[in-house]
PDB file of C-alpha atoms in Angstrom:
ATOM      1  CA  MET A   1       0.000   0.000   0.000  1.00 57.00           C
ATOM      2  CA  ASN A   2       1.404   3.366  -1.032  1.00 65.00           C
ATOM      3  CA  ARG A   3       1.097   6.131   1.479  1.00 66.00           C
ATOM      4  CA  PRO A   4       1.274   9.765   0.371  1.00 65.00           C
ATOM      5  CA  VAL A   5       4.614  11.293   1.197  1.00 64.00           C
ATOM      6  CA  GLN A   6       4.370  14.139   3.705  1.00 62.00           C
ATOM      7  CA  PRO A   7       6.738  17.039   3.001  1.00 57.00           C
ATOM      8  CA  PRO A   8       8.929  18.076   5.919  1.00 58.00           C
ATOM      9  CA  ALA A   9       7.521  20.834   8.143  1.00 55.00           C
ATOM     10  CA  SER A  10      10.032  23.329   6.761  1.00 54.00           C
ATOM     11  CA  ALA A  11       8.513  22.941   3.295  1.00 54.00           C
ATOM     12  CA  TYR A  12       5.254  24.584   4.318  1.00 56.00           C
ATOM     13  CA  PHE A  13       4.950  28.241   3.460  1.00 57.00           C
ATOM     14  CA  ILE A  14       4.351  30.346   6.546  1.00 55.00           C
ATOM     15  CA  GLU A  15       3.730  33.970   5.812  1.00 54.00           C
ATOM     16  CA  PRO A  16       5.706  36.284   8.105  1.00 58.00           C
ATOM     17  CA  GLU A  17       3.814  38.831  10.176  1.00 54.00           C
ATOM     18  CA  ARG A  18       3.274  42.014   8.248  1.00 73.00           C
ATOM     19  CA  GLU A  19       3.814  45.367   9.881  1.00 76.00           C
ATOM     20  CA  ALA A  20       0.909  47.752   9.383  1.00 82.00           C
ATOM     21  CA  ALA A  21       1.534  50.852   7.288  1.00 83.00           C
ATOM     22  CA  GLU A  22       1.127  54.119   9.140  1.00 87.00           C
ATOM     23  CA  ALA A  23       1.152  57.782   8.201  1.00 89.00           C
ATOM     24  CA  ARG A  24       4.558  59.392   8.662  1.00 92.00           C
ATOM     25  CA  THR A  25       5.566  63.051   8.433  1.00 93.00           C
ATOM     26  CA  LEU A  26       8.971  63.730   6.866  1.00 94.00           C
ATOM     27  CA  ALA A  27      10.709  67.109   6.810  1.00 94.00           C
ATOM     28  CA  LEU A  28      13.477  67.886   4.311  1.00 96.00           C
ATOM     29  CA  ILE A  29      15.819  70.846   4.138  1.00 96.00           C
ATOM     30  CA  VAL A  30      16.835  71.370   0.502  1.00 96.00           C
ATOM     31  CA  ASP A  31      18.523  73.917  -1.718  1.00 95.00           C
ATOM     32  CA  ASN A  32      15.997  76.384  -3.103  1.00 95.00           C
ATOM     33  CA  GLU A  33      16.751  75.878  -6.781  1.00 94.00           C
ATOM     34  CA  PRO A  34      14.841  74.742  -9.873  1.00 94.00           C
ATOM     35  CA  GLY A  35      14.261  71.008 -10.189  1.00 93.00           C
ATOM     36  CA  VAL A  36      14.758  69.978  -6.549  1.00 94.00           C
ATOM     37  CA  LEU A  37      11.069  69.397  -5.886  1.00 94.00           C
ATOM     38  CA  ALA A  38      10.763  67.429  -9.138  1.00 94.00           C
ATOM     39  CA  ARG A  39      13.642  65.170  -8.075  1.00 93.00           C
ATOM     40  CA  VAL A  40      12.098  64.535  -4.650  1.00 94.00           C
ATOM     41  CA  ILE A  41       8.669  63.799  -6.139  1.00 94.00           C
ATOM     42  CA  GLY A  42      10.282  61.654  -8.827  1.00 93.00           C
ATOM     43  CA  LEU A  43      11.852  59.488  -6.151  1.00 92.00           C
ATOM     44  CA  PHE A  44       8.430  58.822  -4.628  1.00 92.00           C
ATOM     45  CA  SER A  45       6.625  58.152  -7.898  1.00 89.00           C
ATOM     46  CA  GLY A  46       9.455  56.075  -9.368  1.00 88.00           C
ATOM     47  CA  ARG A  47       9.318  53.657  -6.450  1.00 87.00           C
ATOM     48  CA  GLY A  48       5.545  53.555  -6.080  1.00 88.00           C
ATOM     49  CA  TYR A  49       5.342  55.515  -2.821  1.00 90.00           C
ATOM     50  CA  ASN A  50       2.306  57.740  -2.358  1.00 92.00           C
ATOM     51  CA  ILE A  51       2.378  61.305  -1.034  1.00 94.00           C
ATOM     52  CA  GLU A  52      -0.700  62.171   1.039  1.00 94.00           C
ATOM     53  CA  SER A  53       0.318  65.768   1.743  1.00 94.00           C
ATOM     54  CA  LEU A  54       3.051  68.054   0.415  1.00 95.00           C
ATOM     55  CA  THR A  55       4.040  71.580   1.427  1.00 96.00           C
ATOM     56  CA  VAL A  56       7.068  73.540   0.256  1.00 95.00           C
ATOM     57  CA  SER A  57       8.344  76.958   1.233  1.00 94.00           C
ATOM     58  CA  GLU A  58      11.591  78.885   1.401  1.00 94.00           C
ATOM     59  CA  THR A  59      12.646  79.067   5.042  1.00 93.00           C
ATOM     60  CA  GLU A  60      16.086  80.716   4.930  1.00 91.00           C
ATOM     61  CA  HIS A  61      16.299  83.324   2.191  1.00 90.00           C
ATOM     62  CA  GLU A  62      19.967  84.208   2.776  1.00 91.00           C
ATOM     63  CA  LYS A  63      21.096  80.564   2.549  1.00 92.00           C
ATOM     64  CA  HIS A  64      18.640  79.755  -0.283  1.00 94.00           C
ATOM     65  CA  LEU A  65      17.122  76.859   1.662  1.00 95.00           C
ATOM     66  CA  SER A  66      13.589  75.509   1.513  1.00 96.00           C
ATOM     67  CA  ARG A  67      11.662  73.103   3.687  1.00 96.00           C
ATOM     68  CA  ILE A  68       9.577  70.318   2.193  1.00 96.00           C
ATOM     69  CA  THR A  69       7.070  68.595   4.478  1.00 96.00           C
ATOM     70  CA  ILE A  70       5.740  65.292   3.163  1.00 96.00           C
ATOM     71  CA  VAL A  71       3.128  63.021   4.694  1.00 94.00           C
ATOM     72  CA  THR A  72       3.381  59.496   3.331  1.00 94.00           C
ATOM     73  CA  ARG A  73       2.260  56.065   4.445  1.00 91.00           C
ATOM     74  CA  GLY A  74       4.409  52.990   4.959  1.00 88.00           C
ATOM     75  CA  THR A  75       5.965  50.497   7.314  1.00 88.00           C
ATOM     76  CA  SER A  76       9.025  51.483   9.316  1.00 87.00           C
ATOM     77  CA  HIS A  77      11.161  49.559   6.791  1.00 89.00           C
ATOM     78  CA  THR A  78       9.611  51.483   3.875  1.00 89.00           C
ATOM     79  CA  ILE A  79      10.107  54.835   5.643  1.00 90.00           C
ATOM     80  CA  THR A  80      13.753  53.941   6.345  1.00 91.00           C
ATOM     81  CA  GLN A  81      14.222  53.193   2.638  1.00 91.00           C
ATOM     82  CA  ILE A  82      12.577  56.474   1.632  1.00 92.00           C
ATOM     83  CA  LYS A  83      14.758  58.453   4.053  1.00 92.00           C
ATOM     84  CA  SER A  84      17.992  56.833   2.861  1.00 92.00           C
ATOM     85  CA  GLN A  85      17.076  57.393  -0.791  1.00 92.00           C
ATOM     86  CA  LEU A  86      16.182  61.044  -0.112  1.00 93.00           C
ATOM     87  CA  ASP A  87      19.526  61.510   1.702  1.00 91.00           C
ATOM     88  CA  ARG A  88      21.334  60.515  -1.520  1.00 91.00           C
ATOM     89  CA  ILE A  89      19.814  63.345  -3.567  1.00 90.00           C
ATOM     90  CA  VAL A  90      22.510  66.033  -3.785  1.00 86.00           C
ATOM     91  CA  PRO A  91      20.442  69.195  -3.039  1.00 92.00           C
ATOM     92  CA  VAL A  92      18.904  67.533   0.060  1.00 93.00           C
ATOM     93  CA  HIS A  93      20.721  68.657   3.218  1.00 94.00           C
ATOM     94  CA  ARG A  94      18.671  66.879   5.860  1.00 94.00           C
ATOM     95  CA  VAL A  95      15.796  64.390   6.151  1.00 94.00           C
ATOM     96  CA  VAL A  96      13.969  63.920   9.458  1.00 92.00           C
ATOM     97  CA  ASP A  97      11.026  61.681  10.316  1.00 92.00           C
ATOM     98  CA  LEU A  98       8.991  63.985  12.565  1.00 91.00           C
ATOM     99  CA  THR A  99       6.559  61.255  13.568  1.00 87.00           C
ATOM    100  CA  ARG A 100       7.163  59.816  16.996  1.00 68.00           C
ATOM    101  CA  LYS A 101       5.160  57.275  18.896  1.00 48.00           C
ATOM    102  CA  ALA A 102       3.924  58.138  22.359  1.00 40.00           C
ATOM    103  CA  GLY A 103       6.504  57.297  24.969  1.00 39.00           C
ATOM    104  CA  GLU A 104       9.692  58.050  23.003  1.00 46.00           C
ATOM    105  CA  ASP A 105      11.639  60.710  24.909  1.00 50.00           C
ATOM    106  CA  GLY A 106       8.364  61.758  26.567  1.00 56.00           C
ATOM    107  CA  GLU A 107       7.185  63.285  23.282  1.00 55.00           C
ATOM    108  CA  THR A 108       3.868  62.567  21.632  1.00 70.00           C
ATOM    109  CA  GLY A 109       4.639  63.613  18.073  1.00 79.00           C
ATOM    110  CA  PRO A 110       5.102  66.682  15.943  1.00 87.00           C
ATOM    111  CA  ILE A 111       2.923  69.750  15.990  1.00 90.00           C
ATOM    112  CA  GLU A 112       0.926  69.486  12.759  1.00 93.00           C
ATOM    113  CA  ARG A 113      -1.421  72.088  11.342  1.00 95.00           C
ATOM    114  CA  GLU A 114      -3.260  72.547   8.090  1.00 96.00           C
ATOM    115  CA  LEU A 115      -5.431  75.244   6.549  1.00 97.00           C
ATOM    116  CA  ALA A 116      -8.576  74.495   4.555  1.00 97.00           C
ATOM    117  CA  ILE A 117     -11.057  76.675   2.728  1.00 98.00           C
ATOM    118  CA  VAL A 118     -14.488  75.032   2.581  1.00 98.00           C
ATOM    119  CA  LYS A 119     -17.433  76.185   0.447  1.00 97.00           C
ATOM    120  CA  VAL A 120     -20.918  75.190   1.626  1.00 97.00           C
ATOM    121  CA  ALA A 121     -24.172  76.039  -0.168  1.00 96.00           C
ATOM    122  CA  GLY A 122     -27.448  75.936   1.694  1.00 90.00           C
ATOM    123  CA  SER A 123     -30.327  77.867   3.136  1.00 89.00           C
ATOM    124  CA  GLY A 124     -32.749  77.654   6.035  1.00 90.00           C
ATOM    125  CA  ASP A 125     -31.958  75.063   8.684  1.00 93.00           C
ATOM    126  CA  ARG A 126     -28.919  73.831   6.779  1.00 93.00           C
ATOM    127  CA  ARG A 127     -27.469  77.325   6.808  1.00 92.00           C
ATOM    128  CA  VAL A 128     -28.060  77.724  10.538  1.00 93.00           C
ATOM    129  CA  GLU A 129     -26.533  74.298  11.276  1.00 95.00           C
ATOM    130  CA  GLY A 130     -23.497  75.091   9.099  1.00 94.00           C
ATOM    131  CA  LEU A 131     -22.861  78.310  11.033  1.00 94.00           C
ATOM    132  CA  ARG A 132     -23.315  76.528  14.368  1.00 96.00           C
ATOM    133  CA  LEU A 133     -20.816  73.813  13.440  1.00 96.00           C
ATOM    134  CA  ALA A 134     -18.361  76.406  12.112  1.00 96.00           C
ATOM    135  CA  ASP A 135     -18.522  78.137  15.487  1.00 97.00           C
ATOM    136  CA  VAL A 136     -17.858  74.844  17.315  1.00 97.00           C
ATOM    137  CA  PHE A 137     -14.826  74.137  15.085  1.00 97.00           C
ATOM    138  CA  ARG A 138     -13.635  77.767  15.268  1.00 97.00           C
ATOM    139  CA  ALA A 139     -13.903  78.171  11.513  1.00 97.00           C
ATOM    140  CA  LYS A 140     -14.103  81.733  10.221  1.00 97.00           C
ATOM    141  CA  VAL A 141     -16.541  82.900   7.568  1.00 97.00           C
ATOM    142  CA  VAL A 142     -14.419  84.541   4.858  1.00 97.00           C
ATOM    143  CA  ASP A 143     -17.153  84.933   2.218  1.00 96.00           C
ATOM    144  CA  SER A 144     -20.918  84.630   2.230  1.00 94.00           C
ATOM    145  CA  SER A 145     -24.055  85.332   0.268  1.00 93.00           C
ATOM    146  CA  VAL A 146     -27.708  84.366   0.703  1.00 91.00           C
ATOM    147  CA  ASP A 147     -27.032  80.893  -0.702  1.00 92.00           C
ATOM    148  CA  HIS A 148     -23.466  79.971   0.400  1.00 94.00           C
ATOM    149  CA  PHE A 149     -20.628  80.346   2.901  1.00 94.00           C
ATOM    150  CA  VAL A 150     -16.883  79.968   2.532  1.00 97.00           C
ATOM    151  CA  PHE A 151     -15.190  78.911   5.755  1.00 98.00           C
ATOM    152  CA  GLU A 152     -11.516  79.097   6.690  1.00 98.00           C
ATOM    153  CA  ILE A 153     -10.441  76.463   9.196  1.00 98.00           C
ATOM    154  CA  THR A 154      -7.031  75.613  10.646  1.00 97.00           C
ATOM    155  CA  GLY A 155      -5.955  72.786  12.894  1.00 96.00           C
ATOM    156  CA  ARG A 156      -4.854  69.178  12.922  1.00 95.00           C
ATOM    157  CA  PRO A 157      -5.684  67.268   9.730  1.00 94.00           C
ATOM    158  CA  SER A 158      -8.088  65.037  11.693  1.00 94.00           C
ATOM    159  CA  LYS A 159     -10.050  68.126  12.820  1.00 97.00           C
ATOM    160  CA  ILE A 160     -10.352  69.333   9.230  1.00 97.00           C
ATOM    161  CA  ASP A 161     -11.425  65.857   8.071  1.00 97.00           C
ATOM    162  CA  LYS A 162     -14.179  65.831  10.708  1.00 98.00           C
ATOM    163  CA  PHE A 163     -15.366  69.341   9.781  1.00 98.00           C
ATOM    164  CA  ILE A 164     -15.553  68.392   6.100  1.00 97.00           C
ATOM    165  CA  SER A 165     -17.487  65.201   6.858  1.00 97.00           C
ATOM    166  CA  LEU A 166     -20.029  67.190   8.891  1.00 97.00           C
ATOM    167  CA  MET A 167     -20.435  69.745   6.088  1.00 97.00           C
ATOM    168  CA  LYS A 168     -21.201  67.114   3.400  1.00 96.00           C
ATOM    169  CA  PRO A 169     -24.879  66.652   4.303  1.00 95.00           C
ATOM    170  CA  LEU A 170     -25.276  70.426   4.718  1.00 95.00           C
ATOM    171  CA  GLY A 171     -24.314  71.215   1.111  1.00 95.00           C
ATOM    172  CA  LEU A 172     -20.546  70.907   0.770  1.00 96.00           C
ATOM    173  CA  VAL A 173     -19.543  72.269  -2.644  1.00 97.00           C
ATOM    174  CA  GLU A 174     -15.763  72.488  -2.696  1.00 97.00           C
ATOM    175  CA  VAL A 175     -12.675  72.067  -0.504  1.00 97.00           C
ATOM    176  CA  CYS A 176      -9.142  73.412  -0.875  1.00 97.00           C
ATOM    177  CA  ARG A 177      -6.455  72.248   1.591  1.00 97.00           C
ATOM    178  CA  THR A 178      -2.903  73.524   1.991  1.00 95.00           C
ATOM    179  CA  GLY A 179      -1.250  70.330   3.196  1.00 94.00           C
ATOM    180  CA  VAL A 180       0.420  69.674   6.527  1.00 94.00           C
ATOM    181  CA  ALA A 181       2.959  72.031   8.089  1.00 94.00           C
ATOM    182  CA  ALA A 182       4.806  70.362  10.962  1.00 93.00           C
ATOM    183  CA  LEU A 183       7.501  71.073  13.557  1.00 90.00           C
ATOM    184  CA  THR A 184       9.065  68.907  16.235  1.00 87.00           C
ATOM    185  CA  ARG A 185       8.311  69.674  19.849  1.00 85.00           C
ATOM    186  CA  GLY A 186      11.022  71.102  22.101  1.00 82.00           C
ATOM    187  CA  ALA A 187      13.633  73.819  21.863  1.00 83.00           C
ATOM    188  CA  GLU A 188      15.873  72.159  19.264  1.00 82.00           C
ATOM    189  CA  ALA A 189      15.623  72.477  15.484  1.00 82.00           C
ATOM    190  CA  MET A 190      14.991  69.401  13.413  1.00 77.00           C
TER     191      MET A 190
END
């Protein structure tokens, strides 16, 4: 009688545990010259990394330096790869992962803020509810007519997400967001 041959235990495929991807905020100090942003973005797109938020501004006029703040999503291994690849780009002076988990050095993470301009159309009860919610979220009315409002709101990205979700049933028309600006906590520079 022929018995089926059992493969050794090591022959079975066991999938390793996968680390969950998380949002990470990276800050770069770069030369303020043409093509630098394109090279940084090209690195992300060429390797299939997504950018969830991007802000760029000159920070030191005399030294011709700019700061790029990027929010991306990935595992710690992926973020390490991104950082090392960004460090190799010549006009990049410094790359810092601003995201910290609670408990590291007593810090809870970077200070992140974003600005959004939100247009809502509505009248009657919807209009009243929109104004009430704007007051709760400390959003300012920057334009209005009898049939619409334009609100300006600043704060953490999660606060802006919540405000936008509450405005949808009230007549949300359009949203424009600046992207995340972030700094580390404490007295030291990045």
